[in-house]
Each structure stands twice: as C-alpha cells, then as structure tokens.
Amino acid sequence: MTLAAATNEHLANISNTLIYSAMAVYTLAFFAYITEWLFGSRSKVGRTAAALTEPRTSTTSKAAAPAVTVKKAGGTAVLERPKVVVRSSAGSRDVPDGPGAHGGDAQGDLYGRIAVSLTALAFLVEAGGVLARALSVERAPWGNMYEFNITFSTVAVGVYLTLLALKKNIRWLGLFLITTVLLDLGLAVTVLYTASAQLVPALHSYWLYIHVSTAILCGAVFYVGAVATLLYLFKDSYENKLAGGGTPGRFAASFLERLPASATLDKFSYRVNAAVFPLWTFTIIAGAIWAGDAWGRYWGWDPKETWSFITWVAYAGYLHARATAGWKGRKAAYLALLAFGCWLFNYYGVNIFVSGKHSYAGV
C-alpha cells in the first residue's frame, strides 16, 4: 500500500469516527429537546406576554413587570398593565404563539438552550466527518448515497442553526429535526455505507460542485418546510377542535399547545419553500447543462431527470395554490407534502429501485 493510499484510508477512518461521534452528540441533544418539551419552555413572545399579563402578587418574582407608572404634575398615576395578544396574525383565533407560550418555566428554557448548544456541537463534528471523507477521496463527498446522506443531514442542521442565528423563533423544530437526522445517519452507516472510491468519468466535472451542492441545499430546506407543514396540519386540527367547543386529549393538548399557532407554521413553511424554489429551478437547469457535457444531450427523460421535473411541477403547483385564495391552508399543505414526497422518491426510490444513467453511484 502506497503512502497516499494509507493516508486516504486513515482519513476515511477518521471520517467514520466523527460521524459516529456526531450521532452520539445528536442523541444527547435529542434527550435535551425531550426534556425541554416536558418542562414546556416559553418562547420569547410567551415570556413577554406572561410578564405583562400575569397578576401581580406579593410572591411575584422581581422579573415580572410592574404596573406602568406615569409622572404627571408632581404626582404619580398608576396605570393597568397592558394586555398582550399572543397570536401570529389577526383573526378569530386567540391562541398562544410560540413553544411553551401556554406555560413553562426557566428550567425548561435552560434545557432548550443546552439542546441547541449540543446541536451546534454535533453539527461541527459531523461537518468535520464530511470534510474528512472529502479529503479521503480527494473530491466532493457526494459520489454515492452514503456521502449524500451525511452531507444532507449536515446541511439540514446548518439551515436550522442559521435560522436560529437570524433570531427566528424556530426552536420548536429542533426535536423533530434531530429525530430524523438520527434516523438518516443510522440508515447511512448501516444500509447505505460505501467505502471510499473514485468517481466514474462522467462525474469528473466542476458541475458536480454546482449541481449536487444546490440539490443538497434545496433538499435540506424543503425538508424543513415539510416538517413545518406537517406540524401545521396537526395544530390546525387542534385549533379547529377548540374553536368547535371540543376537548382535545391530554397528550394532544400538552404537545400541541407548545407549538406556534397554525397560521405561523403555515406562513413559515410557505416562506422557506418559496425562497428555495428558484434554486431548485437552477438545480435542474445546471443538471441539464452537465448532461449536455457528459452525455451529449441536455434532456433525455432519464428517471432522475423525470422525477426532478415532477418535483418542480409539484412545488410550482403548491406555490400557485398557496397564492390562490381557494387553496390556502390545508389543501395547499397537502400539496406541499406531496411535493416533498416526490423529492424523497427522486432520491431514495429512483436511486435504489430504478435503473438509469444516474445509477452509476450505487448506494
């Protein structure tokens, strides 16, 4: 074995170790998110509302806001504390908006911040594993399904952490994200694992970096939008039951009251899907250009090309429906989940069960 081969094998082992280490840290983050949900930490909106609206008693902590005082003509007038409506938008529903807005405590919030810190640590470890894999194969680490999976999960967590860094109130997404990331990595290291190897000649192109990197980013953002859409359907049903005078079960109430309002979830999923849709369009165009260079034709209705186009049509239909008054809400949400289902089949189904020009990577 040459020195270069030994070095590459060593880097591959380091990559595997880092991926397993990331899974361990993600597991700790998962339990921290579970603990946060058990305590029911409040969002910033929920904490502000509680401080302004909770009755003032002799036992109230100093953190609670005092009554508003106004000095006037040498005297002091005491006014009532303002009432804060905690909901996502104007409408008939007056529902708390944000994780734990219905209740919670500082301890739950502490576990939530610990969970985010562990998620960030796991992200850095996993990113190191992806980088080590790239160095071991001396190329972009997207040549097979194993490499795509570990990169996809890394980018998905990166999208979540970026939104948190931008002060978006989406910590409620953490538990669901980390759960599926652990499943994704478990599938990658057990079923999809492929030893380091070089690419077939068709993939030796700078378009690999352009086309596949944008596909991974689009998939990660589509995934975040799909989770929000699924939670929207549950929260909307819960709010409809309350509005109709029904009494949800204890578990449903405990779980769903800690999610943002359905209108907030609907708006969030729409915005992330709409933001990344132009990039998905570019991904398909870039793939067509790469196909022209590699195979001498821009479009040949290969299964991967076909399902990429079907996914594009599905998301275009969702965005159009979402902008149409008669198709807002649940109908549009079903279309969004159908579109993400097309994306999932385009990746897993086509790669595993359908043969075509994109089958060279195997698993």
Coordinates of C-alpha atoms in Angstrom, one line a residue:
M1 CA 0.0 0.0 0.0
T2 CA 1.4 3.4 -1.0
L3 CA 1.7 6.3 1.4
A4 CA -1.1 8.1 -0.4
A5 CA -3.5 5.1 -0.1
A6 CA -2.6 4.7 3.6
T7 CA -3.3 8.4 4.2
N8 CA -6.7 8.2 2.4
E9 CA -7.7 5.1 4.4
H10 CA -6.7 6.8 7.6
L11 CA -8.8 9.9 6.7
A12 CA -11.7 7.6 5.9
N13 CA -11.5 6.0 9.3
I14 CA -11.4 9.5 10.9
S15 CA -14.5 10.4 8.9
N16 CA -16.3 7.3 10.2
T17 CA -15.3 8.1 13.8
L18 CA -16.5 11.6 13.5
I19 CA -19.9 10.6 12.0
Y20 CA -20.4 8.1 14.9
S21 CA -19.4 10.8 17.4
A22 CA -21.8 13.3 15.8
M23 CA -24.6 10.7 16.2
A24 CA -23.7 10.4 19.9
V25 CA -23.9 14.1 20.5
Y26 CA -27.1 14.4 18.4
T27 CA -28.6 11.7 20.8
L28 CA -27.7 13.9 23.8
A29 CA -29.3 16.8 22.0
F30 CA -32.4 14.7 21.4
F31 CA -32.8 14.0 25.1
A32 CA -32.3 17.6 25.9
Y33 CA -35.0 18.6 23.5
I34 CA -37.3 16.0 25.1
T35 CA -36.6 17.4 28.5
E36 CA -37.4 20.9 27.2
W37 CA -40.7 19.8 25.9
L38 CA -41.5 18.0 29.2
F39 CA -40.9 21.3 31.1
G40 CA -42.5 23.4 28.4
S41 CA -40.1 26.2 28.0
R42 CA -41.5 29.5 26.9
S43 CA -40.6 31.4 23.7
K44 CA -39.6 35.0 23.9
V45 CA -43.1 36.0 23.0
G46 CA -44.6 33.8 25.6
R47 CA -42.2 35.1 28.3
T48 CA -43.0 38.7 27.4
A49 CA -46.7 38.1 27.5
A50 CA -46.5 36.3 30.8
A51 CA -44.5 39.1 32.4
L52 CA -47.0 41.7 31.2
T53 CA -50.3 39.9 31.9
E54 CA -49.7 37.7 35.0
P55 CA -51.3 39.2 38.1
R56 CA -49.0 41.0 40.5
T57 CA -48.9 39.5 44.0
S58 CA -46.6 39.7 46.9
T59 CA -44.9 36.4 45.8
T60 CA -44.4 37.5 42.2
S61 CA -40.7 37.4 41.3
K62 CA -38.8 40.6 40.6
A63 CA -38.6 39.5 36.9
A64 CA -42.3 40.2 36.5
A65 CA -43.0 43.6 35.0
P66 CA -44.5 46.2 37.5
A67 CA -47.5 48.2 36.7
V68 CA -46.9 51.1 34.4
T69 CA -46.3 54.4 36.2
V70 CA -46.6 57.9 34.7
K71 CA -45.4 61.0 36.5
K72 CA -47.7 64.0 35.9
A73 CA -47.7 67.4 37.6
G74 CA -45.6 66.3 40.5
G75 CA -47.8 63.2 41.2
T76 CA -47.7 59.6 40.0
A77 CA -50.5 57.9 38.2
V78 CA -50.6 54.1 38.2
L79 CA -52.0 52.6 35.1
E80 CA -53.1 49.0 34.4
R81 CA -50.6 46.7 32.7
P82 CA -51.3 46.2 29.0
K83 CA -52.8 43.0 27.8
V84 CA -50.8 41.3 25.1
V85 CA -52.4 39.2 22.4
V86 CA -50.1 36.4 21.7
R87 CA -51.0 35.1 18.2
S88 CA -49.5 35.0 14.8
S89 CA -51.9 37.2 12.9
A90 CA -55.2 38.9 13.2
G91 CA -58.2 36.6 13.0
S92 CA -60.9 34.9 15.0
R93 CA -58.5 32.6 16.9
D94 CA -56.8 33.9 20.0
V95 CA -54.2 31.3 20.6
P96 CA -50.7 31.4 22.2
D97 CA -47.9 31.6 19.6
G98 CA -44.6 30.0 20.2
P99 CA -43.2 27.0 22.0
G100 CA -44.4 27.0 25.6
A101 CA -46.4 30.2 25.2
H102 CA -49.2 28.5 27.2
G103 CA -46.8 27.8 30.1
G104 CA -43.4 26.6 31.1
D105 CA -40.5 27.6 33.3
A106 CA -37.0 28.8 33.3
Q107 CA -35.7 25.3 33.7
G108 CA -37.3 24.2 30.5
D109 CA -35.8 27.1 28.7
L110 CA -32.4 26.2 30.1
Y111 CA -32.7 22.7 28.7
G112 CA -33.7 24.2 25.3
R113 CA -30.6 26.3 25.2
I114 CA -28.5 23.2 26.1
A115 CA -30.1 21.3 23.3
V116 CA -29.3 24.0 20.8
S117 CA -25.7 24.1 22.0
L118 CA -25.4 20.3 21.7
T119 CA -26.9 20.5 18.2
A120 CA -24.3 23.1 17.2
L121 CA -21.5 20.9 18.6
A122 CA -22.8 17.8 16.7
F123 CA -23.1 19.9 13.5
L124 CA -19.4 20.8 13.8
V125 CA -18.4 17.2 14.4
E126 CA -20.5 15.9 11.5
A127 CA -19.2 18.7 9.2
G128 CA -15.7 17.5 10.2
G129 CA -16.6 14.0 9.2
V130 CA -17.9 15.1 5.8
L131 CA -14.7 17.1 5.3
A132 CA -12.5 14.1 6.2
R133 CA -14.5 12.0 3.8
A134 CA -13.9 14.5 1.1
L135 CA -10.1 14.5 1.8
S136 CA -10.0 10.7 1.8
V137 CA -11.5 10.5 -1.7
E138 CA -9.9 13.7 -3.0
R139 CA -13.1 15.0 -4.4
A140 CA -16.5 16.4 -3.3
P141 CA -18.1 13.9 -0.9
W142 CA -21.3 13.4 -3.0
G143 CA -20.4 10.4 -5.1
N144 CA -22.9 7.9 -3.6
M145 CA -25.9 7.8 -1.4
Y146 CA -23.9 7.4 1.8
E147 CA -22.0 10.6 1.1
F148 CA -25.1 12.4 0.0
N149 CA -26.9 11.4 3.2
I150 CA -24.2 12.6 5.7
T151 CA -23.9 15.8 3.7
F152 CA -27.7 16.3 3.5
S153 CA -28.2 15.9 7.3
T154 CA -25.3 18.3 7.9
V155 CA -26.8 20.9 5.7
A156 CA -30.3 20.4 7.2
V157 CA -28.9 21.1 10.7
G158 CA -27.0 24.0 9.3
V159 CA -30.2 25.6 7.9
Y160 CA -31.8 25.2 11.3
L161 CA -28.9 26.8 13.2
T162 CA -28.7 29.6 10.6
L163 CA -32.4 30.4 11.1
L164 CA -31.8 30.5 14.9
A165 CA -28.8 32.7 14.4
L166 CA -31.1 35.1 12.5
K167 CA -33.3 35.3 15.6
K168 CA -36.1 33.2 14.0
N169 CA -38.3 31.6 16.7
I170 CA -38.0 28.1 15.5
R171 CA -36.5 26.1 18.4
W172 CA -39.7 24.1 18.3
L173 CA -38.3 22.5 15.1
G174 CA -35.2 21.1 16.9
L175 CA -36.8 17.9 18.3
F176 CA -38.3 16.8 15.0
L177 CA -35.2 17.7 13.1
I178 CA -32.8 15.9 15.3
T179 CA -35.0 12.8 15.4
T180 CA -35.0 12.4 11.6
V181 CA -31.3 13.3 11.4
L182 CA -30.5 10.4 13.7
L183 CA -32.7 8.2 11.5
D184 CA -30.9 9.4 8.4
L185 CA -27.4 8.9 9.8
G186 CA -28.4 5.5 11.2
L187 CA -29.6 4.5 7.7
A188 CA -26.4 5.9 6.2
V189 CA -24.0 4.0 8.4
T190 CA -25.8 0.7 8.4
V191 CA -27.5 0.3 5.0
L192 CA -26.0 2.9 2.6
Y193 CA -22.4 2.8 3.7
T194 CA -20.0 2.6 0.8
A195 CA -16.2 2.5 1.1
S196 CA -14.2 5.4 -0.4
A197 CA -13.8 5.2 -4.1
Q198 CA -13.2 7.3 -7.2
L199 CA -15.9 8.6 -9.4
V200 CA -16.8 7.4 -12.9
P201 CA -15.6 9.6 -15.7
A202 CA -19.0 11.3 -16.2
L203 CA -18.8 12.8 -12.8
H204 CA -15.4 14.4 -13.2
S205 CA -16.7 17.9 -13.8
Y206 CA -16.9 21.2 -12.0
W207 CA -20.7 20.9 -12.5
L208 CA -20.6 18.2 -9.7
Y209 CA -19.9 21.0 -7.2
I210 CA -22.6 23.3 -8.7
H211 CA -25.4 20.8 -9.4
V212 CA -25.2 18.5 -6.5
S213 CA -24.4 21.1 -3.8
T214 CA -27.5 23.1 -4.8
A215 CA -29.6 19.9 -4.9
I216 CA -28.5 19.1 -1.3
L217 CA -29.3 22.6 -0.1
C218 CA -32.7 22.6 -1.7
G219 CA -33.5 19.2 -0.2
A220 CA -32.5 20.4 3.3
V221 CA -34.7 23.5 3.0
F222 CA -37.6 21.5 1.5
Y223 CA -37.3 19.1 4.5
V224 CA -37.5 22.0 7.0
G225 CA -40.6 23.3 5.2
A226 CA -42.2 19.8 5.1
V227 CA -41.8 19.4 8.9
A228 CA -43.4 22.8 9.5
T229 CA -46.2 21.8 7.1
L230 CA -46.9 18.5 8.9
L231 CA -47.0 20.3 12.2
Y232 CA -49.3 22.9 10.8
L233 CA -51.9 20.2 9.9
F234 CA -51.8 18.9 13.5
K235 CA -52.0 22.3 15.0
D236 CA -54.8 23.4 12.6
S237 CA -56.9 20.4 13.6
Y238 CA -56.3 21.1 17.2
E239 CA -57.3 24.8 16.9
N240 CA -60.4 23.8 14.9
K241 CA -61.4 21.4 17.6
L242 CA -61.1 24.0 20.3
A243 CA -63.0 26.5 18.1
G244 CA -65.8 24.0 17.8
G245 CA -66.1 23.5 21.5
G246 CA -64.3 20.2 21.6
T247 CA -61.9 19.0 24.2
P248 CA -58.7 17.5 22.9
G249 CA -56.9 14.7 24.8
R250 CA -54.4 15.5 27.5
F251 CA -51.4 14.4 25.4
A252 CA -52.6 16.4 22.3
A253 CA -53.1 19.5 24.4
S254 CA -49.7 19.1 26.2
F255 CA -47.9 18.6 22.9
L256 CA -49.7 21.0 20.5
E257 CA -50.1 23.9 22.9
R258 CA -46.3 24.2 22.8
L259 CA -46.2 24.7 19.0
P260 CA -46.6 28.1 17.3
A261 CA -50.1 29.0 16.1
S262 CA -51.1 27.2 12.9
A263 CA -51.0 30.5 10.9
T264 CA -47.4 30.9 11.9
L265 CA -46.5 27.4 10.9
D266 CA -48.3 27.8 7.6
K267 CA -46.5 31.1 6.9
F268 CA -43.1 29.7 7.8
S269 CA -43.4 26.7 5.6
Y270 CA -44.6 28.8 2.7
R271 CA -41.8 31.2 3.0
V272 CA -39.0 28.6 3.1
N273 CA -40.4 26.7 0.2
A274 CA -40.9 29.8 -1.9
A275 CA -37.4 31.0 -1.0
V276 CA -35.7 27.9 -2.2
F277 CA -37.9 27.1 -5.3
P278 CA -35.8 29.3 -7.6
L279 CA -32.7 27.5 -6.5
W280 CA -34.4 24.2 -7.3
T281 CA -35.1 25.5 -10.8
F282 CA -31.5 26.4 -11.2
T283 CA -30.5 22.9 -10.0
I284 CA -32.5 21.3 -12.8
I285 CA -31.0 23.7 -15.4
A286 CA -27.5 23.0 -14.1
G287 CA -28.1 19.3 -14.3
A288 CA -29.3 19.7 -17.9
I289 CA -26.1 21.6 -18.8
W290 CA -24.0 18.9 -17.1
A291 CA -25.8 16.2 -19.0
G292 CA -25.0 18.0 -22.2
D293 CA -21.3 18.0 -21.4
A294 CA -21.2 14.4 -20.1
W295 CA -23.7 12.6 -22.4
G296 CA -24.1 14.9 -25.4
R297 CA -27.7 15.7 -24.7
Y298 CA -29.4 18.1 -22.3
W299 CA -32.5 16.2 -21.6
G300 CA -33.4 12.5 -22.1
W301 CA -36.2 11.8 -19.7
D302 CA -33.9 9.7 -17.6
P303 CA -35.8 8.6 -14.4
K304 CA -33.8 11.0 -12.2
E305 CA -34.5 13.9 -14.7
T306 CA -38.1 13.0 -14.9
W307 CA -38.7 12.9 -11.2
S308 CA -36.7 16.1 -10.7
F309 CA -39.1 17.8 -13.2
I310 CA -42.2 16.2 -11.4
T311 CA -40.9 17.6 -8.1
W312 CA -40.5 21.0 -9.7
V313 CA -44.1 20.8 -11.1
A314 CA -45.4 19.7 -7.6
Y315 CA -43.7 22.6 -5.8
A316 CA -44.8 25.1 -8.5
G317 CA -48.4 23.8 -8.1
Y318 CA -48.1 24.3 -4.3
L319 CA -46.8 27.8 -4.6
H320 CA -49.5 28.7 -7.1
A321 CA -52.2 27.1 -4.9
R322 CA -50.9 28.9 -1.8
A323 CA -51.2 32.2 -3.6
T324 CA -54.8 31.4 -4.6
A325 CA -57.5 32.2 -2.1
G326 CA -59.4 29.0 -2.5
W327 CA -56.4 26.8 -1.9
K328 CA -54.8 28.2 1.1
G329 CA -54.5 26.3 4.4
R330 CA -54.9 22.6 4.5
K331 CA -55.3 22.0 0.7
A332 CA -52.1 23.8 -0.1
A333 CA -50.4 21.9 2.8
Y334 CA -51.3 18.6 1.3
L335 CA -49.8 19.7 -2.0
A336 CA -46.6 20.7 -0.1
L337 CA -46.3 17.3 1.5
L338 CA -46.9 15.6 -1.9
A339 CA -44.2 17.7 -3.4
F340 CA -41.7 16.7 -0.7
G341 CA -42.8 13.1 -1.2
C342 CA -41.8 13.5 -4.8
W343 CA -38.4 14.8 -3.8
L344 CA -37.9 11.9 -1.4
F345 CA -38.8 9.4 -4.1
N346 CA -36.5 11.2 -6.5
Y347 CA -33.6 10.5 -4.2
Y348 CA -34.3 7.2 -2.5
G349 CA -36.8 5.5 -4.8
V350 CA -35.1 6.3 -8.1
N351 CA -31.6 5.7 -6.8
I352 CA -32.4 2.3 -5.3
F353 CA -35.2 0.8 -7.4
V354 CA -35.0 2.4 -10.9
S355 CA -32.1 2.0 -13.3
G356 CA -30.9 4.9 -15.5
K357 CA -27.9 7.0 -16.3
H358 CA -27.8 8.2 -12.7
S359 CA -27.4 4.7 -11.4
Y360 CA -23.6 4.7 -11.5
A361 CA -23.2 5.9 -7.9
G362 CA -24.9 2.8 -6.5
V363 CA -25.5 3.2 -2.7

